[in-house]
Coordinates of N, CA, C and O in Angstrom, one line a residue:
M9 N -29.4 -48.9 10.6 CA -29.1 -48.4 12.0 C -28.4 -49.5 12.7 O -28.7 -50.7 12.6
A10 N -27.4 -49.1 13.6 CA -26.7 -50.1 14.4 C -27.7 -50.6 15.4 O -28.6 -49.9 15.9
P11 N -27.6 -51.9 15.8 CA -28.5 -52.5 16.8 C -28.4 -51.8 18.2 O -27.3 -51.3 18.5
L12 N -29.4 -51.8 18.9 CA -29.4 -51.3 20.3 C -28.8 -52.3 21.2 O -29.1 -53.5 21.1
H13 N -28.0 -51.9 22.1 CA -27.3 -52.8 23.0 C -27.9 -52.7 24.4 O -28.2 -51.7 24.9
A14 N -28.0 -53.9 25.1 CA -28.4 -54.0 26.5 C -27.2 -53.6 27.3 O -27.3 -53.0 28.4
A15 N -26.0 -54.1 26.9 CA -24.8 -53.8 27.6 C -23.7 -53.6 26.6 O -23.1 -54.5 26.1
A16 N -23.5 -52.3 26.2 CA -22.6 -52.0 25.0 C -21.2 -52.5 25.3 O -20.5 -53.0 24.4
E17 N -20.8 -52.4 26.6 CA -19.4 -52.8 26.9 C -19.2 -54.3 26.7 O -18.1 -54.7 26.5
K18 N -20.2 -55.0 26.8 CA -20.1 -56.5 26.6 C -20.5 -56.9 25.2 O -20.4 -58.1 24.8
G19 N -21.1 -56.0 24.4 CA -21.6 -56.3 23.1 C -22.9 -57.0 23.1 O -23.3 -57.6 22.1
D20 N -23.6 -57.0 24.2 CA -25.0 -57.6 24.3 C -26.0 -56.8 23.5 O -26.2 -55.6 23.9
I21 N -26.7 -57.4 22.5 CA -27.7 -56.8 21.8 C -29.0 -56.9 22.6 O -29.4 -57.9 23.1
A22 N -29.8 -55.8 22.7 CA -31.1 -55.8 23.4 C -32.1 -56.7 22.6 O -32.2 -56.6 21.4
K23 N -32.8 -57.5 23.4 CA -33.8 -58.4 22.8 C -35.1 -57.6 22.7 O -35.4 -56.7 23.4
S24 N -35.9 -58.0 21.7 CA -37.2 -57.4 21.5 C -38.1 -57.3 22.7 O -38.6 -56.3 23.1
E25 N -38.1 -58.4 23.5 CA -38.9 -58.5 24.7 C -38.4 -57.5 25.8 O -39.2 -56.9 26.5
D26 N -37.1 -57.3 25.8 CA -36.5 -56.4 26.8 C -36.9 -54.9 26.4 O -37.1 -54.1 27.3
L27 N -36.8 -54.6 25.1 CA -37.2 -53.3 24.7 C -38.7 -53.0 25.0 O -39.0 -51.9 25.5
I28 N -39.5 -54.0 24.7 CA -41.0 -53.9 25.0 C -41.2 -53.6 26.5 O -42.0 -52.8 26.9
E29 N -40.5 -54.4 27.4 CA -40.6 -54.3 28.8 C -40.1 -52.9 29.3 O -40.8 -52.2 30.1
A30 N -39.0 -52.4 28.7 CA -38.5 -51.1 29.2 C -39.1 -49.9 28.6 O -39.3 -48.9 29.2
F31 N -39.6 -50.0 27.3 CA -40.0 -48.8 26.6 C -41.5 -49.0 26.1 O -42.0 -48.0 25.5
G32 N -42.1 -50.1 26.2 CA -43.4 -50.3 25.7 C -43.5 -50.6 24.2 O -44.6 -50.6 23.6
T33 N -42.4 -50.7 23.5 CA -42.3 -51.0 22.1 C -40.9 -51.6 21.8 O -40.0 -51.4 22.5
D34 N -40.9 -52.3 20.7 CA -39.6 -52.8 20.2 C -39.2 -52.1 18.9 O -38.2 -52.4 18.3
N35 N -39.9 -51.0 18.6 CA -39.5 -50.1 17.5 C -38.2 -49.4 17.9 O -38.3 -48.5 18.7
E36 N -37.1 -49.7 17.3 CA -35.8 -49.1 17.7 C -35.7 -47.6 17.4 O -35.1 -46.9 18.2
D37 N -36.4 -47.1 16.4 CA -36.4 -45.7 16.2 C -37.1 -44.9 17.3 O -36.6 -43.9 17.8
V38 N -38.3 -45.5 17.7 CA -39.0 -44.8 18.9 C -38.1 -44.9 20.1 O -38.1 -43.9 20.9
V39 N -37.5 -46.0 20.4 CA -36.7 -46.2 21.6 C -35.5 -45.2 21.5 O -35.2 -44.6 22.6
C40 N -34.9 -45.0 20.4 CA -33.8 -44.1 20.3 C -34.2 -42.7 20.6 O -33.5 -41.9 21.3
V41 N -35.4 -42.2 20.1 CA -35.9 -40.9 20.4 C -36.2 -40.8 21.9 O -35.8 -39.8 22.6
E42 N -36.7 -41.8 22.5 CA -37.0 -41.9 23.9 C -35.7 -41.8 24.8 O -35.7 -41.0 25.7
V43 N -34.7 -42.5 24.3 CA -33.4 -42.4 25.0 C -32.8 -41.0 24.9 O -32.3 -40.5 25.9
L44 N -32.9 -40.4 23.7 CA -32.4 -39.0 23.6 C -33.2 -38.1 24.5 O -32.6 -37.2 25.1
N45 N -34.5 -38.4 24.6 CA -35.3 -37.5 25.4 C -35.1 -37.6 26.9 O -35.0 -36.7 27.6
K46 N -34.9 -38.9 27.4 CA -34.9 -39.1 28.8 C -33.6 -39.8 29.3 O -33.3 -39.8 30.5
G47 N -32.8 -40.3 28.4 CA -31.6 -41.0 28.8 C -30.4 -40.2 29.3 O -30.5 -38.9 29.2
E48 N -29.4 -40.8 29.8 CA -28.2 -40.2 30.2 C -27.1 -40.6 29.3 O -26.9 -41.7 28.9
F49 N -26.3 -39.6 28.9 CA -25.2 -39.8 28.0 C -23.9 -40.0 28.9 O -23.8 -39.2 29.9
Q50 N -23.1 -40.9 28.5 CA -21.8 -41.0 29.2 C -20.7 -40.3 28.4 O -19.7 -41.0 28.0
V51 N -20.9 -39.1 28.2 CA -20.0 -38.2 27.5 C -19.9 -36.9 28.2 O -20.7 -36.6 29.0
S52 N -18.9 -36.1 27.8 CA -18.7 -34.8 28.4 C -19.8 -33.9 27.9 O -20.5 -34.1 26.9
E53 N -20.0 -32.8 28.6 CA -21.0 -31.8 28.2 C -20.8 -31.3 26.8 O -21.7 -31.1 26.0
E54 N -19.5 -31.0 26.5 CA -19.1 -30.5 25.2 C -19.5 -31.6 24.1 O -20.0 -31.2 23.0
E55 N -19.2 -32.8 24.3 CA -19.5 -33.9 23.4 C -21.0 -34.0 23.2 O -21.6 -34.2 22.1
R56 N -21.8 -33.9 24.3 CA -23.2 -34.0 24.3 C -23.8 -32.9 23.4 O -24.7 -33.2 22.6
Q57 N -23.4 -31.7 23.6 CA -23.9 -30.6 22.8 C -23.6 -30.8 21.3 O -24.4 -30.5 20.5
A58 N -22.4 -31.3 21.0 CA -22.0 -31.5 19.6 C -22.9 -32.6 19.0 O -23.3 -32.5 17.9
H59 N -23.2 -33.6 19.8 CA -24.1 -34.7 19.3 C -25.5 -34.2 19.0 O -26.2 -34.8 18.2
L60 N -25.9 -33.2 19.7 CA -27.3 -32.8 19.6 C -27.5 -31.5 18.7 O -28.5 -30.9 18.7
E61 N -26.5 -31.2 18.0 CA -26.6 -30.1 17.1 C -27.4 -30.4 15.8 O -28.0 -29.6 15.2
Q62 N -27.3 -31.7 15.4 CA -28.0 -32.2 14.2 C -28.7 -33.4 14.6 O -28.2 -34.3 15.2
L63 N -30.0 -33.5 14.1 CA -30.8 -34.7 14.4 C -31.4 -35.1 13.1 O -32.2 -34.4 12.5
F64 N -30.9 -36.3 12.6 CA -31.4 -36.8 11.3 C -32.4 -38.0 11.6 O -31.9 -39.0 12.0
L65 N -33.6 -37.8 11.4 CA -34.6 -38.9 11.6 C -35.3 -39.2 10.2 O -36.3 -39.8 10.2
N66 N -34.6 -38.9 9.1 CA -35.1 -39.2 7.8 C -35.3 -40.7 7.6 O -34.5 -41.5 8.1
Q67 N -36.3 -41.1 6.8 CA -36.5 -42.4 6.4 C -36.4 -43.5 7.5 O -35.8 -44.5 7.4
N68 N -37.1 -43.2 8.6 CA -37.2 -44.2 9.6 C -38.7 -44.4 10.0 O -39.6 -43.9 9.4
Q69 N -38.9 -45.1 11.1 CA -40.3 -45.4 11.5 C -40.6 -44.9 12.9 O -41.2 -45.6 13.7
I70 N -40.3 -43.6 13.2 CA -40.6 -43.1 14.5 C -42.1 -43.0 14.8 O -42.5 -43.1 15.9
G71 N -42.8 -42.8 13.7 CA -44.3 -42.7 13.9 C -44.7 -41.5 14.7 O -43.9 -40.7 15.2
D72 N -46.0 -41.4 14.9 CA -46.5 -40.2 15.7 C -46.1 -40.3 17.1 O -45.9 -39.3 17.8
A73 N -45.9 -41.5 17.7 CA -45.4 -41.6 19.1 C -44.0 -41.0 19.2 O -43.6 -40.4 20.2
G74 N -43.1 -41.3 18.2 CA -41.8 -40.7 18.2 C -41.8 -39.2 18.1 O -41.0 -38.5 18.7
M75 N -42.8 -38.7 17.3 CA -42.9 -37.2 17.2 C -43.4 -36.6 18.5 O -42.9 -35.6 18.9
Q76 N -44.2 -37.4 19.2 CA -44.7 -36.9 20.6 C -43.5 -36.9 21.5 O -43.3 -35.9 22.3
S77 N -42.6 -37.9 21.5 CA -41.4 -37.9 22.3 C -40.5 -36.7 21.9 O -39.9 -36.1 22.8
L78 N -40.4 -36.4 20.6 CA -39.6 -35.3 20.2 C -40.2 -34.0 20.7 O -39.4 -33.1 21.2
A79 N -41.5 -33.8 20.7 CA -42.2 -32.6 21.2 C -41.9 -32.5 22.7 O -41.6 -31.4 23.2
T80 N -41.9 -33.6 23.4 CA -41.6 -33.6 24.8 C -40.2 -33.2 25.1 O -39.9 -32.4 26.0
A81 N -39.3 -33.7 24.2 CA -37.9 -33.3 24.4 C -37.7 -31.8 24.1 O -37.0 -31.1 24.9
F82 N -38.4 -31.2 23.1 CA -38.3 -29.8 22.9 C -38.9 -29.1 24.1 O -38.3 -28.1 24.7
G83 N -40.1 -29.5 24.6 CA -40.7 -28.8 25.7 C -40.0 -28.8 27.0 O -40.0 -27.9 27.8
S84 N -39.2 -29.9 27.2 CA -38.4 -30.0 28.4 C -37.1 -29.3 28.4 O -36.3 -29.3 29.3
G85 N -36.7 -28.8 27.2 CA -35.4 -28.1 27.0 C -34.3 -29.1 26.8 O -33.1 -28.7 27.0
A86 N -34.6 -30.3 26.4 CA -33.6 -31.4 26.3 C -32.7 -31.2 25.0 O -31.7 -31.9 24.8
L87 N -33.1 -30.3 24.1 CA -32.4 -30.1 22.8 C -32.0 -28.7 22.7 O -32.2 -28.1 21.6
P88 N -31.3 -28.1 23.6 CA -31.0 -26.6 23.6 C -30.1 -26.2 22.5 O -30.1 -25.1 22.0
Q89 N -29.2 -27.1 22.0 CA -28.2 -26.8 21.0 C -28.6 -27.3 19.6 O -27.7 -27.1 18.7
L90 N -29.7 -27.8 19.5 CA -30.1 -28.4 18.2 C -30.2 -27.3 17.1 O -30.9 -26.3 17.3
K91 N -29.4 -27.4 16.0 CA -29.3 -26.5 15.0 C -30.0 -26.9 13.7 O -30.5 -26.1 12.9
E92 N -30.1 -28.3 13.5 CA -30.6 -28.8 12.3 C -31.5 -30.0 12.6 O -31.0 -30.9 13.3
L93 N -32.7 -30.0 12.1 CA -33.6 -31.1 12.3 C -34.2 -31.6 11.0 O -34.7 -30.8 10.2
Y94 N -34.0 -32.9 10.7 CA -34.4 -33.5 9.5 C -35.4 -34.6 9.7 O -35.1 -35.6 10.4
L95 N -36.6 -34.4 9.2 CA -37.7 -35.3 9.4 C -38.4 -35.7 8.1 O -39.6 -35.8 8.0
S96 N -37.6 -35.9 7.1 CA -38.1 -36.2 5.7 C -38.3 -37.7 5.5 O -37.6 -38.5 6.1
Y97 N -39.3 -37.9 4.6 CA -39.6 -39.3 4.2 C -40.0 -40.2 5.3 O -39.5 -41.3 5.5
L98 N -40.9 -39.7 6.1 CA -41.5 -40.5 7.2 C -42.9 -40.8 6.9 O -43.5 -40.3 6.0
E99 N -43.5 -41.6 7.7 CA -44.9 -42.0 7.5 C -45.7 -41.5 8.7 O -46.2 -42.3 9.5
L100 N -45.9 -40.2 8.8 CA -46.5 -39.5 9.9 C -47.9 -39.1 9.6 O -48.2 -38.9 8.4
D101 N -48.7 -38.8 10.5 CA -50.0 -38.1 10.4 C -50.1 -37.2 11.6 O -50.8 -37.4 12.5
T102 N -49.4 -36.1 11.5 CA -49.3 -35.2 12.6 C -49.0 -33.8 12.1 O -48.8 -33.5 10.9
T103 N -48.9 -32.8 13.1 CA -48.5 -31.5 12.8 C -47.1 -31.2 13.4 O -46.6 -32.0 14.2
I104 N -46.5 -30.0 13.1 CA -45.3 -29.6 13.7 C -45.6 -29.3 15.2 O -46.5 -28.4 15.4
P105 N -44.9 -29.8 16.1 CA -45.3 -29.5 17.5 C -45.0 -28.1 17.9 O -43.9 -27.6 17.5
P106 N -45.9 -27.4 18.6 CA -45.6 -26.0 19.0 C -44.4 -25.9 19.9 O -43.7 -24.8 20.0
E107 N -44.0 -27.0 20.6 CA -42.8 -27.0 21.5 C -41.5 -26.7 20.7 O -40.5 -26.5 21.4
I108 N -41.6 -26.8 19.4 CA -40.4 -26.5 18.6 C -39.8 -25.1 18.9 O -38.6 -24.8 18.8
K109 N -40.6 -24.2 19.5 CA -40.2 -22.9 19.8 C -39.0 -22.9 20.9 O -38.3 -21.9 21.0
E110 N -38.9 -24.0 21.6 CA -37.8 -24.1 22.6 C -36.5 -24.4 22.0 O -35.5 -24.2 22.6
A111 N -36.4 -24.7 20.7 CA -35.2 -25.0 20.0 C -34.7 -23.7 19.4 O -34.7 -23.4 18.2
Q112 N -34.2 -22.8 20.3 CA -33.8 -21.5 19.9 C -32.6 -21.4 19.0 O -32.3 -20.4 18.4
E113 N -31.8 -22.5 18.9 CA -30.6 -22.5 18.0 C -31.0 -23.1 16.7 O -30.1 -23.1 15.8
L114 N -32.2 -23.6 16.5 CA -32.6 -24.2 15.2 C -32.4 -23.3 14.0 O -33.0 -22.2 14.1
S115 N -31.7 -23.7 13.0 CA -31.5 -22.9 11.8 C -32.1 -23.5 10.6 O -32.4 -22.9 9.6
K116 N -32.1 -24.9 10.6 CA -32.6 -25.6 9.4 C -33.6 -26.7 9.9 O -33.4 -27.4 10.8
F117 N -34.7 -26.7 9.2 CA -35.8 -27.7 9.5 C -36.3 -28.2 8.2 O -36.7 -27.5 7.3
S118 N -36.2 -29.5 8.0 CA -36.7 -30.2 6.8 C -37.7 -31.3 7.1 O -37.4 -32.2 8.0
A119 N -38.9 -31.2 6.5 CA -39.9 -32.3 6.7 C -40.6 -32.6 5.4 O -41.8 -32.6 5.2
V120 N -39.7 -32.9 4.3 CA -40.2 -33.2 3.0 C -40.8 -34.6 3.0 O -40.2 -35.5 3.5
H121 N -42.0 -34.7 2.4 CA -42.6 -36.0 2.3 C -42.7 -36.8 3.7 O -42.3 -38.0 3.7
S122 N -43.1 -36.1 4.7 CA -43.0 -36.6 6.0 C -44.4 -37.0 6.6 O -44.5 -37.8 7.5
G123 N -45.4 -36.5 6.0 CA -46.8 -36.8 6.5 C -47.2 -35.7 7.5 O -48.2 -35.8 8.2
I124 N -46.3 -34.7 7.7 CA -46.6 -33.6 8.6 C -47.6 -32.7 7.8 O -47.3 -32.4 6.6
H125 N -48.6 -32.3 8.4 CA -49.6 -31.5 7.7 C -50.0 -30.3 8.5 O -49.6 -30.1 9.7
G126 N -50.8 -29.4 7.9 CA -51.3 -28.2 8.7 C -50.4 -27.0 8.5 O -49.3 -27.1 7.8
D127 N -50.7 -25.9 9.1 CA -49.9 -24.7 9.0 C -48.7 -24.8 9.9 O -48.7 -25.6 10.9
L128 N -47.7 -24.0 9.6 CA -46.6 -23.8 10.5 C -47.1 -23.2 11.8 O -47.9 -22.3 11.8
P129 N -46.7 -23.8 13.0 CA -47.2 -23.2 14.2 C -46.7 -21.8 14.4 O -45.5 -21.5 14.1
A130 N -47.5 -20.9 14.9 CA -47.1 -19.5 15.1 C -45.9 -19.5 16.0 O -45.1 -18.6 15.9
E131 N -45.7 -20.4 16.9 CA -44.6 -20.5 17.8 C -43.3 -20.5 17.1 O -42.2 -20.2 17.6
M132 N -43.3 -21.0 15.8 CA -42.0 -21.1 15.1 C -41.4 -19.7 14.9 O -40.2 -19.5 14.6
G133 N -42.3 -18.7 14.9 CA -41.8 -17.3 14.8 C -40.9 -16.9 15.9 O -40.1 -15.9 15.8
C134 N -40.9 -17.6 17.0 CA -40.0 -17.3 18.2 C -38.6 -17.9 17.9 O -37.7 -17.6 18.7
V135 N -38.5 -18.7 17.0 CA -37.2 -19.4 16.7 C -36.4 -18.4 15.7 O -36.5 -18.5 14.5
R136 N -35.7 -17.5 16.3 CA -35.1 -16.3 15.5 C -34.0 -16.7 14.6 O -33.8 -16.0 13.6
K137 N -33.3 -17.8 14.8 CA -32.2 -18.2 13.9 C -32.7 -19.1 12.8 O -31.9 -19.5 11.9
L138 N -33.9 -19.5 12.7 CA -34.4 -20.4 11.7 C -34.4 -19.6 10.3 O -35.1 -18.6 10.2
F139 N -33.6 -20.1 9.4 CA -33.6 -19.5 8.1 C -33.9 -20.4 6.9 O -34.1 -20.0 5.8
S140 N -34.0 -21.7 7.2 CA -34.3 -22.7 6.1 C -35.4 -23.7 6.6 O -35.1 -24.4 7.5
V141 N -36.5 -23.6 5.9 CA -37.6 -24.6 6.2 C -38.0 -25.2 4.9 O -38.3 -24.5 3.9
S142 N -37.9 -26.5 4.8 CA -38.3 -27.3 3.6 C -39.5 -28.2 4.0 O -39.4 -29.1 4.8
L143 N -40.6 -28.0 3.3 CA -41.8 -28.8 3.5 C -42.4 -29.1 2.1 O -42.2 -28.4 1.2
S144 N -43.2 -30.2 2.1 CA -44.0 -30.4 0.9 C -44.9 -31.6 1.2 O -44.7 -32.3 2.1

């Protein structure tokens, strides 16, 4: 993953202590999910929607805290155009958040070898466009 920048226009890389002060962690994967959840994009609305149609979080270290941030993003309606969500090969110990029902455009969901356990939440039945679910 590319490094997080404190000031991208200057090329300044964010320091670990700055990330901890701002986000409570220096885990860049968790910070990225938090920024997606609460941050502001400096792009047009069309670009923003295009960026949020696919979310690949495979093989990273978001942990359960990152999943909670993702659930918050779903619940707040921050991912209305999300069509594909990939959460495979993670080291989680959690369930699929019921807030996923807010992702009404979701058509593909993959959480293979993710550490997600339990039954599919009944709320996933509200996601009418979902046609592909991969779990194991």
